[in-house]
Every structure is written in structure tokens, then in C-alpha cells.
CSV table of C-alpha atoms in Angstrom, one decimal:
chain,number,residue,atom,x,y,z
A,29,MET,CA,-4.9,48.8,22.5
A,30,LYS,CA,-7.2,46.3,24.3
A,31,GLY,CA,-9.7,46.7,21.4
A,32,LYS,CA,-7.0,45.9,18.8
A,33,LEU,CA,-5.9,42.8,20.8
A,34,ARG,CA,-9.5,41.7,21.1
A,35,SER,CA,-10.0,42.1,17.3
A,36,HIS,CA,-6.7,40.3,16.6
A,37,THR,CA,-7.8,37.4,18.9
A,38,LEU,CA,-11.2,37.2,17.3
A,39,PHE,CA,-9.6,37.2,13.8
A,40,THR,CA,-7.2,34.4,14.9
A,41,CYS,CA,-10.1,32.3,16.2
A,42,LEU,CA,-12.1,32.8,13.0
A,43,VAL,CA,-9.1,31.7,10.9
A,44,PHE,CA,-8.6,28.7,13.1
A,45,LEU,CA,-12.3,27.7,12.8
A,46,LEU,CA,-12.1,28.1,9.1
A,47,VAL,CA,-9.1,25.8,8.9
A,48,LEU,CA,-10.8,23.2,11.0
A,49,SER,CA,-13.9,23.5,8.8
A,50,ASN,CA,-11.8,23.0,5.7
A,51,LEU,CA,-10.1,20.0,7.2
A,52,SER,CA,-13.4,18.5,8.1
A,53,ALA,CA,-14.8,19.1,4.7
A,54,GLN,CA,-11.9,17.2,3.2
A,55,GLU,CA,-12.6,14.1,5.2
A,56,THR,CA,-14.6,11.4,3.4
A,57,LYS,CA,-16.6,9.2,5.8
A,58,LEU,CA,-18.1,6.2,4.1
A,59,THR,CA,-21.7,5.4,4.9
A,60,GLY,CA,-22.1,2.2,7.0
A,61,PHE,CA,-18.4,1.9,7.8
A,62,THR,CA,-16.8,2.1,11.2
A,63,ILE,CA,-13.4,3.4,12.1
A,64,SER,CA,-10.8,0.8,12.8
A,65,PRO,CA,-8.3,1.3,15.7
A,66,HIS,CA,-5.6,0.4,13.2
A,67,PHE,CA,-4.4,3.4,11.2
A,68,GLY,CA,-7.9,4.9,11.4
A,69,GLU,CA,-9.0,2.8,8.4
A,70,GLN,CA,-12.7,2.5,7.5
A,71,VAL,CA,-14.0,-1.1,7.7
A,72,LEU,CA,-17.2,-2.9,6.9
A,73,THR,CA,-18.0,-6.6,7.4
A,74,PHE,CA,-21.1,-8.5,6.3
A,75,GLY,CA,-22.2,-12.0,5.4
A,76,PHE,CA,-23.0,-13.1,1.9
A,77,ASP,CA,-25.1,-16.3,1.5
A,78,PRO,CA,-24.2,-19.0,1.3
A,79,GLU,CA,-21.3,-19.2,3.8
A,80,VAL,CA,-19.2,-16.2,2.8
A,81,SER,CA,-17.9,-13.4,4.9
A,82,ILE,CA,-16.8,-10.1,3.2
A,83,HIS,CA,-14.5,-7.7,5.0
A,84,ILE,CA,-13.9,-4.3,3.3
A,85,ASN,CA,-11.0,-2.1,4.4
A,86,ALA,CA,-10.9,1.5,2.9
A,87,PRO,CA,-8.5,4.3,3.6
A,88,SER,CA,-9.1,6.5,6.6
A,89,PRO,CA,-11.5,9.5,6.2
A,90,GLU,CA,-8.5,11.8,6.0
A,91,GLN,CA,-6.8,9.7,3.3
A,92,PHE,CA,-9.8,8.9,1.2
A,93,ASP,CA,-9.9,11.4,-1.7
A,94,LYS,CA,-13.5,11.6,-3.0
A,95,ALA,CA,-12.1,13.2,-6.2
A,96,LEU,CA,-10.2,10.0,-7.1
A,97,PRO,CA,-11.6,6.7,-8.4
A,98,VAL,CA,-11.9,3.6,-6.1
A,99,HIS,CA,-9.6,0.7,-7.0
A,100,ILE,CA,-11.1,-2.4,-5.4
A,101,ALA,CA,-8.8,-5.4,-4.8
A,102,MET,CA,-11.0,-8.5,-4.4
A,103,PHE,CA,-8.6,-10.7,-2.4
A,104,ALA,CA,-9.8,-14.3,-2.0
A,105,LEU,CA,-8.2,-15.9,1.0
A,106,PRO,CA,-5.8,-18.8,0.8
A,107,ASN,CA,-6.8,-22.3,1.9
A,108,GLY,CA,-6.9,-22.7,5.7
A,109,ASN,CA,-6.6,-19.0,6.6
A,110,THR,CA,-9.0,-16.6,8.3
A,111,THR,CA,-9.4,-12.9,7.4
A,112,ALA,CA,-7.6,-11.8,10.6
A,113,GLN,CA,-4.7,-14.1,9.8
A,114,THR,CA,-4.5,-12.9,6.2
A,115,ILE,CA,-4.5,-9.2,7.4
A,116,GLY,CA,-1.7,-10.1,9.8
A,117,LYS,CA,-0.3,-8.5,12.9
A,118,LEU,CA,2.8,-8.2,15.1
A,119,THR,CA,3.2,-11.7,16.7
A,120,THR,CA,4.5,-13.2,19.9
A,121,PRO,CA,5.6,-16.8,20.4
A,122,GLU,CA,2.2,-17.6,21.7
A,123,ASP,CA,0.4,-16.5,18.5
A,124,ASP,CA,-0.7,-18.7,15.6
A,125,TRP,CA,2.0,-18.7,13.0
A,126,HIS,CA,-0.6,-17.8,10.3
A,127,PHE,CA,-0.7,-14.2,11.5
A,128,ASP,CA,2.9,-13.7,10.3
A,129,ILE,CA,2.9,-15.3,6.8
A,130,GLN,CA,1.0,-12.9,4.5
A,131,HIS,CA,0.5,-9.4,6.0
A,132,ILE,CA,-1.9,-8.3,3.3
A,133,GLY,CA,-3.1,-5.5,5.6
A,134,ALA,CA,0.4,-4.0,5.9
A,135,GLN,CA,1.2,-4.5,2.2
A,136,THR,CA,-2.0,-2.6,1.4
A,137,ARG,CA,-0.9,0.3,3.6
A,138,PHE,CA,2.5,0.3,1.9
A,139,ILE,CA,0.8,0.6,-1.5
A,140,ARG,CA,-1.5,3.4,-0.3
A,141,GLN,CA,1.6,5.4,0.7
A,142,HIS,CA,3.2,4.9,-2.7
A,143,THR,CA,0.2,5.6,-5.0
A,144,ASP,CA,-1.9,8.7,-5.5
A,145,ALA,CA,-4.0,7.9,-8.5
A,146,TYR,CA,-6.8,6.1,-6.7
A,147,ASN,CA,-8.3,5.1,-3.4
A,148,LEU,CA,-7.2,1.5,-2.7
A,149,VAL,CA,-9.9,-0.6,-1.1
A,150,ILE,CA,-9.0,-4.2,-0.1
A,151,VAL,CA,-11.8,-6.7,0.2
A,152,TYR,CA,-11.1,-10.0,2.1
A,153,LEU,CA,-13.2,-12.9,0.9
A,154,GLU,CA,-13.6,-15.8,3.3
A,155,ASN,CA,-15.9,-18.8,3.3
A,156,THR,CA,-16.7,-21.2,6.1
A,157,GLN,CA,-14.8,-24.1,4.5
A,158,LYS,CA,-11.7,-21.9,4.4
A,159,SER,CA,-11.2,-23.1,0.8
A,160,TRP,CA,-12.5,-21.6,-2.4
A,161,PRO,CA,-12.1,-24.8,-4.3
A,162,VAL,CA,-14.1,-26.7,-1.7
A,163,TRP,CA,-16.7,-23.9,-1.6
A,164,LYS,CA,-17.0,-23.9,-5.4
A,165,ALA,CA,-17.5,-27.7,-5.5
A,166,SER,CA,-20.5,-27.3,-3.1
A,167,GLN,CA,-22.1,-24.5,-5.1
A,168,PRO,CA,-23.6,-25.4,-8.5
A,169,LYS,CA,-24.2,-21.6,-9.1
A,170,HIS,CA,-20.7,-20.7,-7.9
A,171,ALA,CA,-19.9,-18.4,-10.9
A,172,GLN,CA,-23.2,-16.5,-10.6
A,173,LEU,CA,-22.7,-16.1,-6.8
A,174,ILE,CA,-19.1,-14.8,-7.2
A,175,GLY,CA,-20.2,-12.3,-9.9
A,176,GLU,CA,-22.9,-11.1,-7.4
A,177,MET,CA,-20.3,-10.6,-4.7
A,178,VAL,CA,-18.2,-8.4,-7.0
A,179,ASP,CA,-21.3,-6.4,-8.0
A,180,THR,CA,-22.3,-6.1,-4.3
A,181,VAL,CA,-19.0,-4.5,-3.4
A,182,ARG,CA,-18.9,-2.3,-6.4
A,183,ASN,CA,-22.4,-1.0,-5.6
A,184,ILE,CA,-21.2,0.1,-2.1
A,185,PHE,CA,-19.0,2.6,-3.9
A,186,HIS,CA,-21.5,3.5,-6.6
A,187,GLU,CA,-20.9,7.2,-6.0
A,188,TYR,CA,-17.4,6.8,-7.4
A,189,GLU,CA,-15.7,5.5,-10.5
A,190,THR,CA,-14.6,2.0,-9.7
A,191,THR,CA,-12.1,-0.4,-11.1
A,192,VAL,CA,-11.6,-4.0,-9.9
A,193,VAL,CA,-8.6,-6.2,-9.3
A,194,LEU,CA,-9.2,-10.0,-9.1
A,195,THR,CA,-6.5,-11.5,-6.9
A,196,GLY,CA,-5.8,-13.9,-4.1
A,197,HIS,CA,-3.4,-16.4,-2.8
A,198,SER,CA,-3.3,-20.2,-3.0
A,199,GLY,CA,-6.8,-21.6,-3.4
A,200,GLY,CA,-8.0,-18.1,-3.7
A,201,GLY,CA,-7.2,-18.3,-7.4
A,202,ARG,CA,-10.4,-20.4,-7.7
A,203,PHE,CA,-12.4,-17.3,-6.9
A,204,THR,CA,-10.9,-15.6,-10.0
A,205,PHE,CA,-11.4,-18.5,-12.2
A,206,SER,CA,-15.0,-18.9,-11.0
A,207,TYR,CA,-15.6,-15.3,-11.8
A,208,LEU,CA,-14.3,-15.9,-15.3
A,209,ASP,CA,-16.6,-18.9,-15.6
A,210,GLY,CA,-19.5,-16.5,-15.2
A,211,VAL,CA,-18.7,-14.0,-18.0
A,212,SER,CA,-18.4,-14.4,-21.7
A,213,GLU,CA,-16.1,-11.4,-21.7
A,214,ILE,CA,-14.1,-10.0,-18.8
A,215,PRO,CA,-15.8,-6.6,-18.0
A,216,THR,CA,-14.1,-3.4,-18.8
A,217,TYR,CA,-14.0,-2.4,-15.1
A,218,VAL,CA,-11.6,-5.3,-14.3
A,219,LYS,CA,-8.2,-3.6,-14.8
A,220,ARG,CA,-5.9,-6.1,-13.2
A,221,ILE,CA,-5.8,-9.9,-12.6
A,222,SER,CA,-3.1,-11.0,-10.2
A,223,PHE,CA,-2.3,-14.7,-9.5
A,224,LEU,CA,-0.3,-14.8,-6.4
A,225,ASP,CA,0.9,-18.5,-6.5
A,226,SER,CA,-2.8,-19.3,-7.1
A,227,ASN,CA,-3.3,-20.3,-10.7
A,228,TYR,CA,-3.7,-24.1,-10.1
A,229,GLY,CA,-7.0,-24.1,-12.0
A,230,TYR,CA,-5.7,-22.6,-15.2
A,231,GLU,CA,-7.0,-24.1,-18.4
A,232,GLU,CA,-6.8,-22.9,-22.0
A,233,ALA,CA,-10.4,-21.7,-22.0
A,234,TYR,CA,-9.4,-19.0,-19.4
A,235,GLY,CA,-6.5,-18.1,-21.6
A,236,LYS,CA,-8.8,-17.2,-24.5
A,237,LYS,CA,-10.8,-14.8,-22.3
A,238,ILE,CA,-7.6,-13.3,-20.9
A,239,VAL,CA,-6.2,-12.7,-24.4
A,240,ARG,CA,-9.3,-10.8,-25.5
A,241,TRP,CA,-9.3,-8.8,-22.2
A,242,LEU,CA,-5.7,-7.8,-22.6
A,243,ASN,CA,-6.3,-6.7,-26.2
A,244,ALA,CA,-9.4,-4.7,-25.2
A,245,SER,CA,-7.5,-2.0,-23.3
A,246,ASP,CA,-3.9,-1.0,-22.7
A,247,GLU,CA,-4.9,-0.4,-19.1
A,248,ASN,CA,-5.4,-4.1,-18.4
A,249,VAL,CA,-2.6,-5.9,-16.6
A,250,LEU,CA,-1.9,-9.6,-15.9
A,251,SER,CA,0.5,-10.5,-13.1
A,252,VAL,CA,1.5,-14.1,-12.4
A,253,ILE,CA,3.8,-15.1,-9.5
A,254,ALA,CA,4.8,-18.7,-8.9
A,255,TYR,CA,7.7,-20.8,-7.7
A,256,ASN,CA,9.0,-24.2,-8.7
A,257,ASP,CA,6.7,-26.3,-6.5
A,258,SER,CA,7.2,-29.3,-8.8
A,259,VAL,CA,10.4,-30.1,-7.0
A,260,ALA,CA,9.4,-29.0,-3.5
A,261,LEU,CA,9.5,-31.7,-0.8
A,262,TYR,CA,7.7,-32.2,2.5
A,263,ASN,CA,9.1,-35.1,4.5
A,264,ASN,CA,11.0,-36.1,1.4
A,265,LYS,CA,7.9,-36.4,-0.7
A,266,PRO,CA,6.6,-34.1,-3.5
A,267,ILE,CA,3.9,-31.7,-2.4
A,268,VAL,CA,2.3,-31.5,-5.9
A,269,SER,CA,2.2,-33.7,-9.0
A,270,ALA,CA,4.4,-32.8,-11.9
A,271,THR,CA,1.5,-31.0,-13.6
A,272,GLY,CA,-0.6,-30.0,-10.6
A,273,GLY,CA,1.3,-27.0,-9.3
A,274,THR,CA,1.6,-23.3,-10.2
A,275,TRP,CA,5.0,-23.7,-11.8
A,276,TYR,CA,3.6,-26.0,-14.4
A,277,ARG,CA,0.3,-24.0,-14.8
A,278,SER,CA,2.2,-20.7,-15.1
A,279,LYS,CA,4.4,-22.1,-17.9
A,280,MET,CA,1.3,-23.5,-19.5
A,281,MET,CA,-0.3,-20.1,-19.4
A,282,GLN,CA,2.8,-18.4,-20.8
A,283,GLN,CA,3.0,-20.8,-23.6
A,284,TYR,CA,-0.6,-20.2,-24.6
A,285,LEU,CA,-0.2,-16.4,-24.4
A,286,SER,CA,3.0,-16.5,-26.5
A,287,ALA,CA,0.9,-17.5,-29.4
A,288,HIS,CA,-0.8,-14.1,-29.2
A,289,PHE,CA,1.9,-11.8,-27.8
A,290,SER,CA,5.6,-11.4,-28.2
A,291,PHE,CA,7.5,-12.1,-25.0
A,292,SER,CA,10.9,-11.3,-23.7
A,293,LYS,CA,12.6,-13.6,-21.3
A,294,GLU,CA,15.1,-12.8,-18.5
A,295,GLU,CA,16.8,-15.5,-16.5
A,296,ASP,CA,19.3,-15.6,-13.7
A,297,ASP,CA,20.2,-17.9,-10.8
A,298,GLU,CA,17.0,-17.0,-8.9
A,299,PHE,CA,14.3,-16.2,-11.4
A,300,ILE,CA,12.8,-16.7,-14.8
A,301,ARG,CA,10.9,-13.6,-15.9
A,302,TYR,CA,8.6,-13.3,-18.9
A,303,TYR,CA,7.3,-9.9,-20.1
A,304,ALA,CA,4.9,-8.8,-22.9
A,305,LEU,CA,2.9,-5.8,-23.9
A,306,ASP,CA,5.3,-3.3,-22.2
A,307,LYS,CA,5.2,-5.5,-19.1
A,308,ARG,CA,1.4,-5.5,-18.9
A,309,ILE,CA,1.9,-9.2,-18.8
A,310,GLU,CA,4.5,-10.2,-16.2
A,311,ILE,CA,5.2,-13.8,-15.2
A,312,LEU,CA,7.7,-14.2,-12.4
A,313,LEU,CA,8.9,-17.7,-11.7
A,314,LYS,CA,11.1,-18.3,-8.7
A,315,LYS,CA,13.6,-21.1,-9.0
A,316,ASN,CA,13.9,-23.6,-6.2
A,317,PRO,CA,17.2,-25.4,-6.2
A,318,LYS,CA,16.9,-26.3,-2.5
A,319,ARG,CA,13.5,-27.9,-3.1
A,320,GLU,CA,11.9,-25.8,-0.4
A,321,ILE,CA,8.2,-24.9,0.2
A,322,LEU,CA,8.0,-21.2,-0.7
A,323,HIS,CA,4.2,-21.0,-1.1
A,324,THR,CA,3.7,-18.4,1.6
A,325,VAL,CA,7.2,-16.9,1.5
A,326,GLN,CA,6.4,-15.4,-1.9
A,327,VAL,CA,3.6,-13.5,-0.3
A,328,GLU,CA,5.3,-12.2,2.8
A,329,ARG,CA,8.3,-11.1,0.8
A,330,ASN,CA,6.4,-8.3,-0.9
A,331,GLY,CA,4.4,-10.6,-3.2
A,332,PHE,CA,1.1,-8.8,-2.9
A,333,ILE,CA,2.8,-5.4,-3.5
A,334,GLN,CA,4.4,-6.8,-6.6
A,335,GLY,CA,1.2,-8.2,-8.0
A,336,MET,CA,-0.5,-4.8,-7.5
A,337,LEU,CA,2.2,-2.5,-8.8
A,338,SER,CA,3.6,-4.4,-11.8
A,339,ALA,CA,3.6,-2.4,-15.0
A,340,THR,CA,3.2,0.9,-13.1
A,341,LYS,CA,5.7,3.6,-12.4
A,342,HIS,CA,5.7,2.4,-8.7
A,343,GLU,CA,7.0,-1.1,-9.5
A,344,GLU,CA,10.2,-1.7,-7.4
A,345,ASP,CA,9.7,1.7,-5.8
A,346,GLY,CA,10.8,1.2,-2.1
A,347,TYR,CA,10.6,-2.6,-2.3
A,348,SER,CA,11.8,-5.6,-4.3
A,349,TYR,CA,9.9,-8.8,-4.9
A,350,PHE,CA,11.3,-11.6,-2.8
A,351,GLY,CA,13.4,-9.0,-0.9
A,352,GLU,CA,13.2,-8.0,2.7
A,353,ARG,CA,9.8,-7.0,4.0
A,354,ALA,CA,9.2,-3.4,2.9
A,355,TYR,CA,6.0,-2.9,4.9
A,356,THR,CA,7.1,-3.6,8.5
A,357,GLU,CA,6.1,-0.2,9.8
A,358,TRP,CA,2.6,-0.8,8.6
A,359,ILE,CA,1.9,-4.0,10.5
A,360,GLN,CA,-0.8,-3.6,13.0
A,361,HIS,CA,-0.3,-4.5,16.7
A,362,SER,CA,-3.4,-6.7,17.2
A,363,ASN,CA,-6.3,-8.2,15.3
A,364,SER,CA,-8.9,-6.5,17.5
A,365,GLN,CA,-11.3,-4.1,16.0
A,366,THR,CA,-11.8,-2.3,19.4
A,367,ASN,CA,-8.4,-1.6,20.7
């Protein structure tokens, strides 16, 4: 009997070790990355001359599936914000209010829980001026440099099939436009362009490139989110000129695209929505009858999620744009990388 028990115990131990071995083999630890205390994510931060910091956040080793492609969201920071503030965290009354207005970290985690076709990697792009328009004005080779930033990040994941999203909030839209300045044709690996109240710099020349890119593949998606900033007031004064905000530029973009694609329009008391190419083009315009400043509100109310999931089967799955925060459980407790 003792021999049988000993054999059974040995067999159980071997099975346990085999299970542990299989679990370990399924983990994908990325070279050069460290493990964040927040949800076990893999992170890497480095400088890119001149005056740029790049912070990469990848799924945890347990979540990263090496059999899947890597979907890289290049998120250019809004004017005046740091990377930590853009990622966001649970706040106290003593905290800077910037930590609670975007929550791109938590929104990224929400998306990861609702998609299984790729490994979502988020890349936070910050410069010392805290403004991509100001940085661009100081860099004669801005388009070349931004192209090199994208290539540098893609090369980190050279072992995998990679696709790229060009996105960002506020002045971060200048990063996308500067990237477009540097290419005659938008590369095939760029699969999504998402302007999150950030297309201030739109001109017709960009429209031409976007049209050719949209026609090049039925996998390419354009998402535009804006609100009526042309009537927004601060201290009873307009915050932008009649033609200087994203409301005007988004309408300008839609008008240009309508010469190439057939649009449908939906309108209610809250939104004007334009769709084309089976929703591969989606332009969401938030009305503003109270003349409020909704620039960051659009982001925190699931704006990043919407810009990333439009035209997919996961759109409006577990969230609604401009609805209540859908990502609360994924907000990290601090901005520390050590506790």
C-alpha cells in the first residue's frame, strides 16, 4: 500500500511540474522590458533625441500571446500633460487634476479585455515642451524624426507581425500630421488613424493621402471625434476662432472625404454622426448647446476606447462613447513604477 501511495504521490508531483512548465512556456517575457506593479504589465522607457521620451506598455507576460500580431498604438500626448498624467490613476484631493482627465492606461486595459485578435501595445510619446506643435516648430526635420520614432518602436517588436495606430489627443494630432508630412503614401502597416479631438492641423493635402490610404485596404479605419468648440466659452470669451477648432476642421475633413465616399448622416439632440465605407470612416461630432469646454471630457468618457474600436465587432461592447466611464476597475492606484 505504501508503495502505491508513494507512486501516486510521485505521479501527482510530475503532473504538477508539467502544468507549471506549460504555464511558464506560455508566458512571453519581452526582452529589455521590466514588470510594472500595475497589472503586471511589461514596460520600457527610453529617450529619443531630440527632447522626446517614449514609454511603451505591453500586456503582462501571461497575457501577451506570441502567436498573435502586435497592434501598436502611438499615442501622442496632449498639450501640457506628462506621461504619468496621461496614463492616469486613482486620485485624492491633493493630486494634480491632470491625473483624472484621460485614463489612457485604464482604457487600454479595458480594450485588452475585450479583444483577442492582437496584443495591444500602447506607446506614450512625450516631449520636453509638452506640446507637439511647439516641438514640431523647433525641429526642421520633424517629419523624418517622427517617422524614425515609429520605426524604432516597430523594430522592438520585429519578431512579430506589427500594425500601427496613429492617435493622440489635443496637440498630439500634430504628431500624426507630421508623420503624414514624411510619407508620400501612408504605409500598409498603418491600419488605423484616430483623431481624438486633435485634428486642428488638418489641411486638404492630408485628405488626399487619407483617401488613397482608405482605398488601399478594407482594413484601414479612420476615426474622428470632436465637439463644438467653436461656441465654447471660457470667462465668457471664445476659446478658439471660428475656423481654428476641431469642430470646423472635422467638418472640413468630412466635406473633402464626401467627394470620394458616400456618407450617411445621423443626428439627434446630442450628436451628429457621419459614416462611410461600412463605418471604416466614422466622424462623431458632439453638440454643445451649453457652450461648455468638453475637450478632455470626450477622452475620459470612453473616447480612447471608441477611437480604437470603431468599425469593429467590439464597438459599443461594454461601453458607450460619452457615457459613464467603462474602465473604472482598470484604473491603477498610483503612478509609481516600484509599488
